[in-house]
Short mmCIF file of C-alpha atoms in Angstrom, two decimals:
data_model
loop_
_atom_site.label_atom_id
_atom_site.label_comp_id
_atom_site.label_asym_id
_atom_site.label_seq_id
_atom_site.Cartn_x
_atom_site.Cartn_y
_atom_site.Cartn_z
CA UNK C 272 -37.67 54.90 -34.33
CA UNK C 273 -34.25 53.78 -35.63
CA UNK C 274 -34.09 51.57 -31.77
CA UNK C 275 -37.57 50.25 -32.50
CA UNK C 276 -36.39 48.69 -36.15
CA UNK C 277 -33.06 47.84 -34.76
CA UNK C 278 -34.71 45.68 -32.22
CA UNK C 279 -37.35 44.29 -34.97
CA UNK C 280 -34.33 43.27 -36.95
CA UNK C 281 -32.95 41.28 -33.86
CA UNK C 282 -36.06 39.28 -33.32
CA UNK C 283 -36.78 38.33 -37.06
CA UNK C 284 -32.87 37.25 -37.01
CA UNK C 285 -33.56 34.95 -33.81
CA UNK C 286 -36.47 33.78 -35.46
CA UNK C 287 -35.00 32.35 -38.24
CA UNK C 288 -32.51 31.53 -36.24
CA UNK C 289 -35.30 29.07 -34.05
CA UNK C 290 -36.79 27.97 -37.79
CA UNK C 291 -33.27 26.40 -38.52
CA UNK C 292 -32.27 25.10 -35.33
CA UNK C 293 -35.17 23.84 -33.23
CA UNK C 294 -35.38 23.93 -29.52
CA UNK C 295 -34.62 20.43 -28.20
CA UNK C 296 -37.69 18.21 -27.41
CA UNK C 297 -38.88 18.19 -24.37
CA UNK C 298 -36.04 16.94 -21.77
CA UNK C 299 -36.47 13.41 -19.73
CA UNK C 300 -34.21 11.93 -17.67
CA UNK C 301 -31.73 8.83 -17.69
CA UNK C 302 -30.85 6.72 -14.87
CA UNK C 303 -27.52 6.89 -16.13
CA UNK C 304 -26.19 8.33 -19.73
CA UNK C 305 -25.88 5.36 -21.13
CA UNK C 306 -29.22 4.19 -20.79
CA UNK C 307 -31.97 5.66 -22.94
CA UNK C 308 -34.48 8.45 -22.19
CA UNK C 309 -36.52 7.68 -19.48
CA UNK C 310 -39.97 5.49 -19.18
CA UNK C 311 -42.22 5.45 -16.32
CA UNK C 312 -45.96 5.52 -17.15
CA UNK C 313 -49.03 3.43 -15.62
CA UNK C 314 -52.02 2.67 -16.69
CA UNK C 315 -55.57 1.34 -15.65
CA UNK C 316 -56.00 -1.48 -18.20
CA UNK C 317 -53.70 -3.98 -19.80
CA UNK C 318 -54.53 -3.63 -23.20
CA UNK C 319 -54.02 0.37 -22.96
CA UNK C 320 -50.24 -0.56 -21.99
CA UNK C 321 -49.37 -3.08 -24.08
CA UNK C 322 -50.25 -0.61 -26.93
CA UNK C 323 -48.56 1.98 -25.51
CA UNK C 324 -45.28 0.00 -24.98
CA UNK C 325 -45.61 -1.12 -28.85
CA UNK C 326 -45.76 2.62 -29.89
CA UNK C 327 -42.91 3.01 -27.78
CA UNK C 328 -39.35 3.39 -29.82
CA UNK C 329 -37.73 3.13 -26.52
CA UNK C 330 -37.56 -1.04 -25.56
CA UNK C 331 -40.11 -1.07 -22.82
CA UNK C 332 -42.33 -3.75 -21.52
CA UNK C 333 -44.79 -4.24 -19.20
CA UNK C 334 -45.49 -4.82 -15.57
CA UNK C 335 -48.56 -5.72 -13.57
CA UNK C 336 -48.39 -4.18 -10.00
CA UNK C 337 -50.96 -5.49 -6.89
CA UNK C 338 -51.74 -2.61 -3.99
CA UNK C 339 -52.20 -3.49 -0.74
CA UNK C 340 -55.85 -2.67 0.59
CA UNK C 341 -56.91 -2.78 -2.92
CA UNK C 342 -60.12 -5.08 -4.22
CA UNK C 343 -58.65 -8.47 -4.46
CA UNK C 344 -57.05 -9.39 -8.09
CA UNK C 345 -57.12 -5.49 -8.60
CA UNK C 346 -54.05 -4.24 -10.83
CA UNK C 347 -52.53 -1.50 -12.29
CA UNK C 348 -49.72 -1.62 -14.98
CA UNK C 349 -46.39 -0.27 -15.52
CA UNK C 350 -44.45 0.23 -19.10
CA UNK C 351 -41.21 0.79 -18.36
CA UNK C 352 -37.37 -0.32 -19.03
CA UNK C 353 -35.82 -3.53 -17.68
CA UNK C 354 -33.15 -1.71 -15.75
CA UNK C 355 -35.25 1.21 -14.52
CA UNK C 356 -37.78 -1.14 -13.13
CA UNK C 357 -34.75 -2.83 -11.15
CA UNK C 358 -33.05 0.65 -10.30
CA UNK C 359 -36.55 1.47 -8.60
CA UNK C 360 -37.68 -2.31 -7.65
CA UNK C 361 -34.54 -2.96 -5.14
CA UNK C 362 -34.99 0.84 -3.93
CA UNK C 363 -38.77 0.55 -3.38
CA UNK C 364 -39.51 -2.75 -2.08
CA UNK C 365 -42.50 -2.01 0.39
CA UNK C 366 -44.32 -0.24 -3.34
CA UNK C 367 -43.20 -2.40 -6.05
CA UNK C 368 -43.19 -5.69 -3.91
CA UNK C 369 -46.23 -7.38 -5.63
CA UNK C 370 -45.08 -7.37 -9.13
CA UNK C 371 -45.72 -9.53 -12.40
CA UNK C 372 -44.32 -9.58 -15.55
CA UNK C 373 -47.11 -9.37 -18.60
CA UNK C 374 -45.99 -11.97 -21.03
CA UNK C 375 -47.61 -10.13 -24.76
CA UNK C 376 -49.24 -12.17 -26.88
CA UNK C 377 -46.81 -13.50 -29.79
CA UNK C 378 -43.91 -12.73 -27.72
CA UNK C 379 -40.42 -14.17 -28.10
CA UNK C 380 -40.10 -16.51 -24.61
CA UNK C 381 -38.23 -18.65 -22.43
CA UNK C 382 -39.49 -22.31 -21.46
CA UNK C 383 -40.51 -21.69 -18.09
CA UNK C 384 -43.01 -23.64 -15.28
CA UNK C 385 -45.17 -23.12 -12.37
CA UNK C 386 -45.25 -25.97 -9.81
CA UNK C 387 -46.80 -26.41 -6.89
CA UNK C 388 -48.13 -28.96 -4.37
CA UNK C 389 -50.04 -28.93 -1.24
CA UNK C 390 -47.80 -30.20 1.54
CA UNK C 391 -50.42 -31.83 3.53
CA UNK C 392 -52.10 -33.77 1.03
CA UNK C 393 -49.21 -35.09 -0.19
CA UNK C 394 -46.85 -36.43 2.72
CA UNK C 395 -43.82 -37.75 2.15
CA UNK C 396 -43.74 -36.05 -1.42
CA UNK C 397 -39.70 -34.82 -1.81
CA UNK C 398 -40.36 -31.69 -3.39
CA UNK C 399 -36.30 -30.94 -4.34
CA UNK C 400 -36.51 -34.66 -6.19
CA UNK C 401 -39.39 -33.70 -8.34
CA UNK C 402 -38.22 -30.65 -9.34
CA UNK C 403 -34.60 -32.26 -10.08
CA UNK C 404 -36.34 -35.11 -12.40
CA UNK C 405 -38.41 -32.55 -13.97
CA UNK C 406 -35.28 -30.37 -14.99
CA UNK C 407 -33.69 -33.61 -16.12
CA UNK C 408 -36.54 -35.08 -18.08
CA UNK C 409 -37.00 -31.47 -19.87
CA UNK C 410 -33.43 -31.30 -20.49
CA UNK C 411 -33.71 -34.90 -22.15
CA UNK C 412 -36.69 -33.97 -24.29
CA UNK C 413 -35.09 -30.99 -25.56
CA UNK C 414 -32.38 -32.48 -26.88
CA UNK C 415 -34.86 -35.52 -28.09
CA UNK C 416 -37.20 -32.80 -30.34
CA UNK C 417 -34.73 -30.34 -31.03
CA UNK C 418 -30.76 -31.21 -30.59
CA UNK C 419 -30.89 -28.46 -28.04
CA UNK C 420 -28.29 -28.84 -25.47
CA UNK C 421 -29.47 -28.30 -21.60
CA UNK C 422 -28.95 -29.08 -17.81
CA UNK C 423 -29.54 -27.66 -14.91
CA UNK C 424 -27.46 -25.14 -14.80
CA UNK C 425 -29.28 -23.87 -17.22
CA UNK C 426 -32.10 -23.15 -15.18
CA UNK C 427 -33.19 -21.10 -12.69
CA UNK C 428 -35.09 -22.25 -9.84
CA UNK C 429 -36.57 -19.53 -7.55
CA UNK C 430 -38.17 -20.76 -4.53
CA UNK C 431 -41.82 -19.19 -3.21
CA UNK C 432 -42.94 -22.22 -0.91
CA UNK C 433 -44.49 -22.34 2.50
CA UNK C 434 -45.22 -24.78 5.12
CA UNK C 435 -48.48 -25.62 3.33
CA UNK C 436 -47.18 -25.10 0.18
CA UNK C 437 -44.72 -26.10 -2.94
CA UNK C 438 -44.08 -23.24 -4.99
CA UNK C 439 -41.03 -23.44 -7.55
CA UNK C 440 -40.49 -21.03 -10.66
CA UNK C 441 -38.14 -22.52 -13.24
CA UNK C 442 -36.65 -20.56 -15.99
CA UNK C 443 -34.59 -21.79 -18.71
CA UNK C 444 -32.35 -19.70 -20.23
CA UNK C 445 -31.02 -21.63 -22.83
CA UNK C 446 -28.00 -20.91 -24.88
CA UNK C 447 -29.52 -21.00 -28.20
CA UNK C 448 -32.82 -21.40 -28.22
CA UNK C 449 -35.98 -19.93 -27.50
CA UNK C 450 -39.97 -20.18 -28.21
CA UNK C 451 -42.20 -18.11 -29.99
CA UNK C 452 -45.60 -17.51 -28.86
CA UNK C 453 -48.82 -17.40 -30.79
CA UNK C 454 -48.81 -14.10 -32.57
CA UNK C 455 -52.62 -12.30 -33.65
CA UNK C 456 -51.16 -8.87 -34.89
CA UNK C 457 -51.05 -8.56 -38.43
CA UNK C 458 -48.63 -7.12 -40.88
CA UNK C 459 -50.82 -5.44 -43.02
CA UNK C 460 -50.75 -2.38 -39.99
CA UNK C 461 -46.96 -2.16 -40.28
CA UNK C 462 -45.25 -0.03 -42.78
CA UNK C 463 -42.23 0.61 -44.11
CA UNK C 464 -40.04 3.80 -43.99
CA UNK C 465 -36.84 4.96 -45.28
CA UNK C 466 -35.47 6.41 -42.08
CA UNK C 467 -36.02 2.91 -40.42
CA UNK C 468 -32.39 2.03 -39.18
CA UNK C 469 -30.47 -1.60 -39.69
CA UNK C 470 -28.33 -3.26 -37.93
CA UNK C 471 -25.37 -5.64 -39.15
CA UNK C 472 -24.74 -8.66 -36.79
CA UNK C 473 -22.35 -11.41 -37.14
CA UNK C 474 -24.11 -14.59 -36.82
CA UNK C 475 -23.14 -18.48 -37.59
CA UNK C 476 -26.59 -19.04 -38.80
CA UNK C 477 -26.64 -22.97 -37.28
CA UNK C 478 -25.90 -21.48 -33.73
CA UNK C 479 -29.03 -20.24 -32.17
CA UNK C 480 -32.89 -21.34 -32.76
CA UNK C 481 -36.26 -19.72 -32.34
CA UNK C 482 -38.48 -22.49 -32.25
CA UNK C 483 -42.40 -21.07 -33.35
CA UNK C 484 -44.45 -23.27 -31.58
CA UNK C 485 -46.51 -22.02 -29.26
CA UNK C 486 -44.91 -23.17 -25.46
CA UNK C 487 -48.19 -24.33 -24.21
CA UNK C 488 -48.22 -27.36 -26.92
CA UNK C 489 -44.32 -28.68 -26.06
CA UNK C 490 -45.34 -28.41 -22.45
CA UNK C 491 -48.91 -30.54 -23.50
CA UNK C 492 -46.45 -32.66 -26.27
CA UNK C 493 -43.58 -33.37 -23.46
CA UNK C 494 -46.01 -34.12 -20.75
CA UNK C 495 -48.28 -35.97 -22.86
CA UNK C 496 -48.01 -39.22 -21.40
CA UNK C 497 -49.22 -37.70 -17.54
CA UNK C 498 -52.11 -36.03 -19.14
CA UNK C 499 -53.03 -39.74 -21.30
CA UNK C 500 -52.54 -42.06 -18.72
CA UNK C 501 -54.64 -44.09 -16.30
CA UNK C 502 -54.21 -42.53 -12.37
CA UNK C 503 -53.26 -46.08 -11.52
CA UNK C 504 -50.08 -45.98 -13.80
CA UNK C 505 -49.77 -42.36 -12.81
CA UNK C 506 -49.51 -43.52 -9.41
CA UNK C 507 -46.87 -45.94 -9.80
CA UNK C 508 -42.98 -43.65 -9.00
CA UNK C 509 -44.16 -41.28 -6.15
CA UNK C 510 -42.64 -43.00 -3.33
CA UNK C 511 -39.37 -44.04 -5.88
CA UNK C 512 -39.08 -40.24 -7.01
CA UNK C 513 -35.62 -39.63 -5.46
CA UNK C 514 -34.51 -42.98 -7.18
CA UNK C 515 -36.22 -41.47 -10.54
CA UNK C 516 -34.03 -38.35 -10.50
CA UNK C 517 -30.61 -40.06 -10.18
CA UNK C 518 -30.85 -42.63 -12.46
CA UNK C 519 -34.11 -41.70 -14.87
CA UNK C 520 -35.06 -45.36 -15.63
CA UNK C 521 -36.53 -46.90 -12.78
CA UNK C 522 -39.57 -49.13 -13.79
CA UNK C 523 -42.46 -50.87 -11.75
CA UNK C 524 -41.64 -54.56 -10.89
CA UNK C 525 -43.38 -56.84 -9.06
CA UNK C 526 -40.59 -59.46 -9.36
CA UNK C 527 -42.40 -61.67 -12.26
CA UNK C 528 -40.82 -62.37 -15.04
CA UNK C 529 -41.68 -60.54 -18.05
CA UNK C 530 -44.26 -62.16 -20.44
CA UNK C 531 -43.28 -63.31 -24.42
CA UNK C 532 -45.38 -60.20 -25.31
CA UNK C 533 -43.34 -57.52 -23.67
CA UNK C 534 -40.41 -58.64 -24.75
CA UNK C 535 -41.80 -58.53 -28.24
CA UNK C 536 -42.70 -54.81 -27.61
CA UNK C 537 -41.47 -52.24 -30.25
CA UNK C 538 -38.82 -49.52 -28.63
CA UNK C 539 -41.14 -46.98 -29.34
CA UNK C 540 -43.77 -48.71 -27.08
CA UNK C 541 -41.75 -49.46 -24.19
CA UNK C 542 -40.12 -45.94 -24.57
CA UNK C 543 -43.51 -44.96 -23.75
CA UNK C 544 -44.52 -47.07 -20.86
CA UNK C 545 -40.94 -46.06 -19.49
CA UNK C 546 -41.94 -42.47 -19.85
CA UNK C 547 -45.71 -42.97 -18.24
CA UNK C 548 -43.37 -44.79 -15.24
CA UNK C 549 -40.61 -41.79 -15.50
CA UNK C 550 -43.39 -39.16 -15.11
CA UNK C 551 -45.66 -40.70 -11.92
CA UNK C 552 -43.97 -38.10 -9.75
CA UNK C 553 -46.03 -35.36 -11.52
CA UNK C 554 -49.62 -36.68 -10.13
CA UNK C 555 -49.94 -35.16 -6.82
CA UNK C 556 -53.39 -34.11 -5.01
CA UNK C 557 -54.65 -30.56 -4.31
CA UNK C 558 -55.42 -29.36 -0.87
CA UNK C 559 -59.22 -31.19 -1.06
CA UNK C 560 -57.73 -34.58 -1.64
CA UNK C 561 -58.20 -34.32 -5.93
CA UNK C 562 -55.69 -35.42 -8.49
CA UNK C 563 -53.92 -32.58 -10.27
CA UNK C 564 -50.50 -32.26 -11.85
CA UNK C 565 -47.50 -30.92 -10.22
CA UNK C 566 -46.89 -29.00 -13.41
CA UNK C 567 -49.16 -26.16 -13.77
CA UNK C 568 -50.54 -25.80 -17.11
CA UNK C 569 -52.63 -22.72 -16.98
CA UNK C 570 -49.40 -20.35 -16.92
CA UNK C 571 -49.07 -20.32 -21.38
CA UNK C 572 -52.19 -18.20 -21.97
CA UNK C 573 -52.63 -15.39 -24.02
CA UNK C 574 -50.86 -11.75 -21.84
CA UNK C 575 -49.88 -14.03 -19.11
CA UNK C 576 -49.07 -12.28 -15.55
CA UNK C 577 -45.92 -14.20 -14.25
CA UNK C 578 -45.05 -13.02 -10.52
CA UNK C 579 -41.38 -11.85 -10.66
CA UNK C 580 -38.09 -12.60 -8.67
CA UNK C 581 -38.41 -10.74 -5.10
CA UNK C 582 -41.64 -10.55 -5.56
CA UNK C 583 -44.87 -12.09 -3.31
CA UNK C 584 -48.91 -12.08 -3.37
CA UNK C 585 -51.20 -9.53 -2.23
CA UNK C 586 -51.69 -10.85 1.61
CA UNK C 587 -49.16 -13.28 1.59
CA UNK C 588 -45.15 -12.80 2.63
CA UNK C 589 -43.77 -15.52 0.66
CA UNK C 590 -41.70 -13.72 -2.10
CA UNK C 591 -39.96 -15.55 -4.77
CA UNK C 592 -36.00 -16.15 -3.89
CA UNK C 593 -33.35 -18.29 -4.97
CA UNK C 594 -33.68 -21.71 -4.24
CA UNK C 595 -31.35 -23.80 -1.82
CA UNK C 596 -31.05 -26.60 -4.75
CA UNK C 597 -30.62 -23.76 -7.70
CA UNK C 598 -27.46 -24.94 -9.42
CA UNK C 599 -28.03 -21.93 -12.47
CA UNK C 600 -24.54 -20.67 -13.38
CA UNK C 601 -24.72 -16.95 -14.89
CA UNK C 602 -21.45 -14.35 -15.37
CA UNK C 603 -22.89 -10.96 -14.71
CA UNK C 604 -21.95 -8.54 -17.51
CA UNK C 605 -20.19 -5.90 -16.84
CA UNK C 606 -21.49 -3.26 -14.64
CA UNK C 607 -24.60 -5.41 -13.81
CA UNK C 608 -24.19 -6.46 -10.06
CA UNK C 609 -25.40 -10.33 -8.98
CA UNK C 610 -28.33 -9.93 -7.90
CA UNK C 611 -29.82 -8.04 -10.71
CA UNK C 612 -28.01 -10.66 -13.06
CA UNK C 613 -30.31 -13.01 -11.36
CA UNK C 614 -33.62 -10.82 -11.90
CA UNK C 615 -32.59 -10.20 -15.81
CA UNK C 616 -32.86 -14.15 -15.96
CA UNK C 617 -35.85 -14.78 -13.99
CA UNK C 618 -37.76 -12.41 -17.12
CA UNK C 619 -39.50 -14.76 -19.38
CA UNK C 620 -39.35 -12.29 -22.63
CA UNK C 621 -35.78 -10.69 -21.60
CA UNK C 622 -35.02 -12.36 -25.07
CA UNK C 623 -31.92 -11.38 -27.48
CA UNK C 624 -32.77 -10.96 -30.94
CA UNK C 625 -29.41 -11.36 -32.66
CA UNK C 626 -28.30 -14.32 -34.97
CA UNK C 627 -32.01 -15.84 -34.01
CA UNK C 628 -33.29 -18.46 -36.90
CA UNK C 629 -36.32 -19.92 -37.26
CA UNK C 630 -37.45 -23.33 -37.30
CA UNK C 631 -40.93 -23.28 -39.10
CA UNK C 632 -42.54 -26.48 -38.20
CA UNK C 633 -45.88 -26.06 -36.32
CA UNK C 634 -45.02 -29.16 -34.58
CA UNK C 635 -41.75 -29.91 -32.19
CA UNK C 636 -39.61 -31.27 -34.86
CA UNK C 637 -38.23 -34.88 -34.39
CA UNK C 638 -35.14 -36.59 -35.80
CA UNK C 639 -36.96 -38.52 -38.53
CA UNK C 640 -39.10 -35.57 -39.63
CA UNK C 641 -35.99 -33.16 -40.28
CA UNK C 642 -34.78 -35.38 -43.33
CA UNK C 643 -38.17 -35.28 -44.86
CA UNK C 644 -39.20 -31.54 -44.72
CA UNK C 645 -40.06 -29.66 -47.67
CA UNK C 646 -37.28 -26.83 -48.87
CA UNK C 647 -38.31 -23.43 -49.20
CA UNK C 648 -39.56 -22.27 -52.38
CA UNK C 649 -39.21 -18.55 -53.93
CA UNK C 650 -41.95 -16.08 -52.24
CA UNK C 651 -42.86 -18.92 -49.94
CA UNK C 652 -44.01 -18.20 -46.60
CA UNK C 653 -45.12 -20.28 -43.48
CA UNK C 654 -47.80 -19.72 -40.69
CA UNK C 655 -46.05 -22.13 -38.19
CA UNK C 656 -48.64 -20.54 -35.65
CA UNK C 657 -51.70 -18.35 -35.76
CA UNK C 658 -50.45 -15.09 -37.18
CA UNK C 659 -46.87 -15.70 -37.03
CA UNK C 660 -44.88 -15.56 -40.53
CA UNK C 661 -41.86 -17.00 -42.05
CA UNK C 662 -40.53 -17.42 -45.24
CA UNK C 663 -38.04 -18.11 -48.30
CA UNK C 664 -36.36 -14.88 -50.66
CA UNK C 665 -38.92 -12.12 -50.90
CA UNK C 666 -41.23 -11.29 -47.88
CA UNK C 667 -44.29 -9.31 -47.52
CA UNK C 668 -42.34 -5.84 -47.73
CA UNK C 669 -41.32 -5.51 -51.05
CA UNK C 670 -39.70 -1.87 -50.56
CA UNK C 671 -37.83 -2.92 -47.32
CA UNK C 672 -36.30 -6.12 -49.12
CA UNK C 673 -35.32 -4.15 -52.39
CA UNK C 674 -33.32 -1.61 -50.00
CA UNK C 675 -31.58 -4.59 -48.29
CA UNK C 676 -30.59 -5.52 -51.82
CA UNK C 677 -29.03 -2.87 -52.32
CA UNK C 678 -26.98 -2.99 -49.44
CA UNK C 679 -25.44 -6.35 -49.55
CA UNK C 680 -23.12 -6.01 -52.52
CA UNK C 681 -19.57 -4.69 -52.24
CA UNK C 682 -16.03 -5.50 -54.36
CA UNK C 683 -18.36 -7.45 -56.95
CA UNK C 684 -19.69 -9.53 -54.70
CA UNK C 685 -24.13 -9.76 -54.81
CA UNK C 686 -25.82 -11.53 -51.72
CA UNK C 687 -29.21 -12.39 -51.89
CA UNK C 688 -31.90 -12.96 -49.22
CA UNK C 689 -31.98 -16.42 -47.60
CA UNK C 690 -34.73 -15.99 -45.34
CA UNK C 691 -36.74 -13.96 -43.74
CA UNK C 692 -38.97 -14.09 -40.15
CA UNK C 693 -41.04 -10.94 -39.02
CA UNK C 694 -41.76 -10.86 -34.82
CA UNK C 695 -44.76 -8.88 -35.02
CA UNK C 696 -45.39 -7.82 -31.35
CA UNK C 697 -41.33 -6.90 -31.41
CA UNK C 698 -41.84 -5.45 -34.53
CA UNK C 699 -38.66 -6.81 -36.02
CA UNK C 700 -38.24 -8.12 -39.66
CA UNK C 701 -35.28 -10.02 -39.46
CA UNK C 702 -33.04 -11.06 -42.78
CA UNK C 703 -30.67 -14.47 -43.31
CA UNK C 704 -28.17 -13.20 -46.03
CA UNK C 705 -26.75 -15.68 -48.35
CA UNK C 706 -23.20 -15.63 -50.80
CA UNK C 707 -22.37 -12.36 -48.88
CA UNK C 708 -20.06 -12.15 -45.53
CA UNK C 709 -19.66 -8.54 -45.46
CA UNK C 710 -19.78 -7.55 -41.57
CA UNK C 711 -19.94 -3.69 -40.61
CA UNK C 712 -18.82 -4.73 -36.91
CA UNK C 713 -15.27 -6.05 -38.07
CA UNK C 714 -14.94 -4.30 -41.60
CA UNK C 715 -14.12 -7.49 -43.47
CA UNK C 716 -15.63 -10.34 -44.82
CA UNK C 717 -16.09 -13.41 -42.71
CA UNK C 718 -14.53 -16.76 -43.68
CA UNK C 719 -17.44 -18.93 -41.83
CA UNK C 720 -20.09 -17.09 -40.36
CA UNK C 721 -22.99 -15.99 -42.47
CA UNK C 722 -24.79 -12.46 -41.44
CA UNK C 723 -27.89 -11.29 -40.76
CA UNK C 724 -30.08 -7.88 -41.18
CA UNK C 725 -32.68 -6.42 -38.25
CA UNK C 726 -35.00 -3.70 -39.63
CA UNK C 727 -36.88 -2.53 -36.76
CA UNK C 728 -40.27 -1.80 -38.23
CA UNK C 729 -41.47 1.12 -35.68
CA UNK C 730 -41.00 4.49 -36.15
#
């Protein structure tokens, strides 16, 4: 009897014991121990993994994979990490070789284009020239709307062509900018909690831009004058293309002289013309003999499948590599080999998030509306898309901006809140501080840079 309570004693001890120090959840594996716990899960239906990877705390996205001797079009999807996707995507190429990356809704994304031409139908078309004034007259407009800085080494130019067809994929991965999708989740399903954790990053506020406009509309702004003009105009610059992308002002003569009202022409109007000449290289014809664009524009819809780097069609073996004519310069970080370097910049949403601001406009801004736009008022806020917000001093989350309050005094100094910008399909409420320089990286107070809050708004 005395055994029996001895060994009663023993299991209430261990069971208190459990009560105050939990068995470990359930263990999954890393690639490697830096790299978080490990994601792997597919599904049947996009919508049932994008709302999985938003429940997610882990940062996951989403893949679309094809199967051979599947129905045609048929796909299942993956939510998974960036690097465990490549740790299994250069292992398993026969498996994963007919992959796509699922651009969300109201995502954070690069500029990036789809062209294509039918060889046959258009002979004597240079391909490498068209792509090479495209880059340029991108690069031009970007610094026209937005003071953006760009070239082509700023873009990467994978190559999926054929000999029937063009195929190009250009991504820009700009130093300090990027565009925000239309967004359609609302913030009235995210809440706040205590335990939700912030990070402290150094930032000079004027260095990098989120620009929330929806990419489909700069692509439609920017290519405007294509989409406007006669075919006859449009026509004018294919055979001249080459010419076009060395010295970006060619113009149609016919050796007349020009008449009294040309010459009387405002700059704006002959900019225009000069454009509609500029962009004749973009009308090319589809394999039954029809004009279409070079430039296709039905890549910027809503959960967008983009094909990925090393990847081809269902049926086809034409898989998306480097191009001969890519001139994108990118330092690998360390520990990241070339090649997967290369497939981290060939994802559309592989997006930082730190020292981001927002420009509010729903419009590309120009030069001569950036003088006249209105300041921000207290409690303001902006909807510079459908869904997205953006505002002055006091968001939507009173509770989460009273705690940053609280944080960003020290030594008698009081910040305030500048601005804030939620990314609702990140799930990010991000914070512009004001008269406070306190960094937690450094320890100190800056002299220059301003600093910025992140609350990540999942739990």
């Amino acid at each position: 009897m005395r055994k029996w309570g001895d060994r009663l004693k023993k299991v209430e001890q261990l069971a208190q014991s459990f009560q105050l120090k939990p068995l470990a959840t359930h263990y999954k594996p890393r690639l490697w121990p830096c790299q978080p716990s490990s994601v792997w899960k597919l599904f049947p239906r996009q919508c049932m993994a994008i709302g999985f990877a938003q429940s997610c705390k882990e940062a996951v996205h989403v893949f679309a994979l094809e199967k051979e001797k599947t129905s045609l079009g048929q796909r299942i999807f993956l939510v998974t990490s960036y690097s465990e996707l490549w740790h299994y995507y250069r292992t398993y190429t026969q498996s994963l070789m007919h992959c796509y990356e699922v651009i969300p809704d109201g995502a954070v994304c690069k500029l990036y284009f789809d062209l294509e031409f039918h060889k046959p139908s258009n002979n004597g078309a240079d391909g490498k020239a068209m792509v090479s004034s495209l880059i340029q007259y991108v690069c031009d407009k970007l610094m026209d709307v937005y003071g953006v800085e760009c070239s082509a080494n700023d873009v990467l130019n994978l190559d999926s062509s054929t000999e029937d067809k063009f195929s190009r994929h250009l991504i820009f991965n700009l130093q300090n900018a990027a565009f925000k999708d239309n967004i359609h989740m609302g913030l009235s399903s995210v809440s706040w909690r205590e335990q939700n954790v912030f990070f402290n990053f150094c930032s000079d506020v004027t260095s990098v831009h989120i620009f929330c406009c929806f990419l489909g509309r700069f692509i439609h702004a920017i290519l405007h004058p294509v989409l406007s003009t006669p075919k006859s105009v449009l026509n004018v610059g294919m055979n001249s293309v080459a010419e076009n992308s060395e010295t970006r002002t060619h113009a149609v003569s016919d050796g007349t002289p020009a008449k009294a009202d040309e010459m009387a022409e405002s700059p704006q109007a002959k900019r225009c013309k000069q454009e509609e000449t500029d962009l004749g290289f973009l009308q090319v014809k589809n394999k039954d003999g029809q004009d279409c664009l070079f430039v296709d524009l039905g890549v910027y819809t809503k959960n967008r499948n983009f094909r990925l780097y090393k990847s081809s069609k269902v049926g086809k073996n034409s898989a998306f590599t480097v191009a001969d004519d890519n001139t994108f310069i990118h330092k690998p970080d360390k520990g990241v080999s070339e090649e997967e370097s290369v497939f981290l910049a060939s994802l559309v949403c592989n997006m930082s998030f730190t020292g981001q601001r927002i420009l509010t406009s729903d419009v590309p801004e120009t030069k001569e509306s950036k003088t006249s736009r209105p300041h921000c008022q207290q409690g303001s806020a902006t909807y510079p898309v459908a869904g997205s917000l953006s505002g002055c001093l006091s968001s939507p989350h009173q509770e989460v901006d009273n705690f940053v309050r609280t944080v960003i005094k020290k030594d008698g100094v009081h910040g305030s809140i500048r601005r804030w910008s939620y990314f609702a399909v990140e799930q990010l409420l991000v914070y512009d501080i004001a008269k406070y320089r306190w960094c937690e990286n450094v320890e100190r107070f800056h002299k220059s840079n301003n600093i910025m809050y992140v609350c990540f708004m999942f739990c």
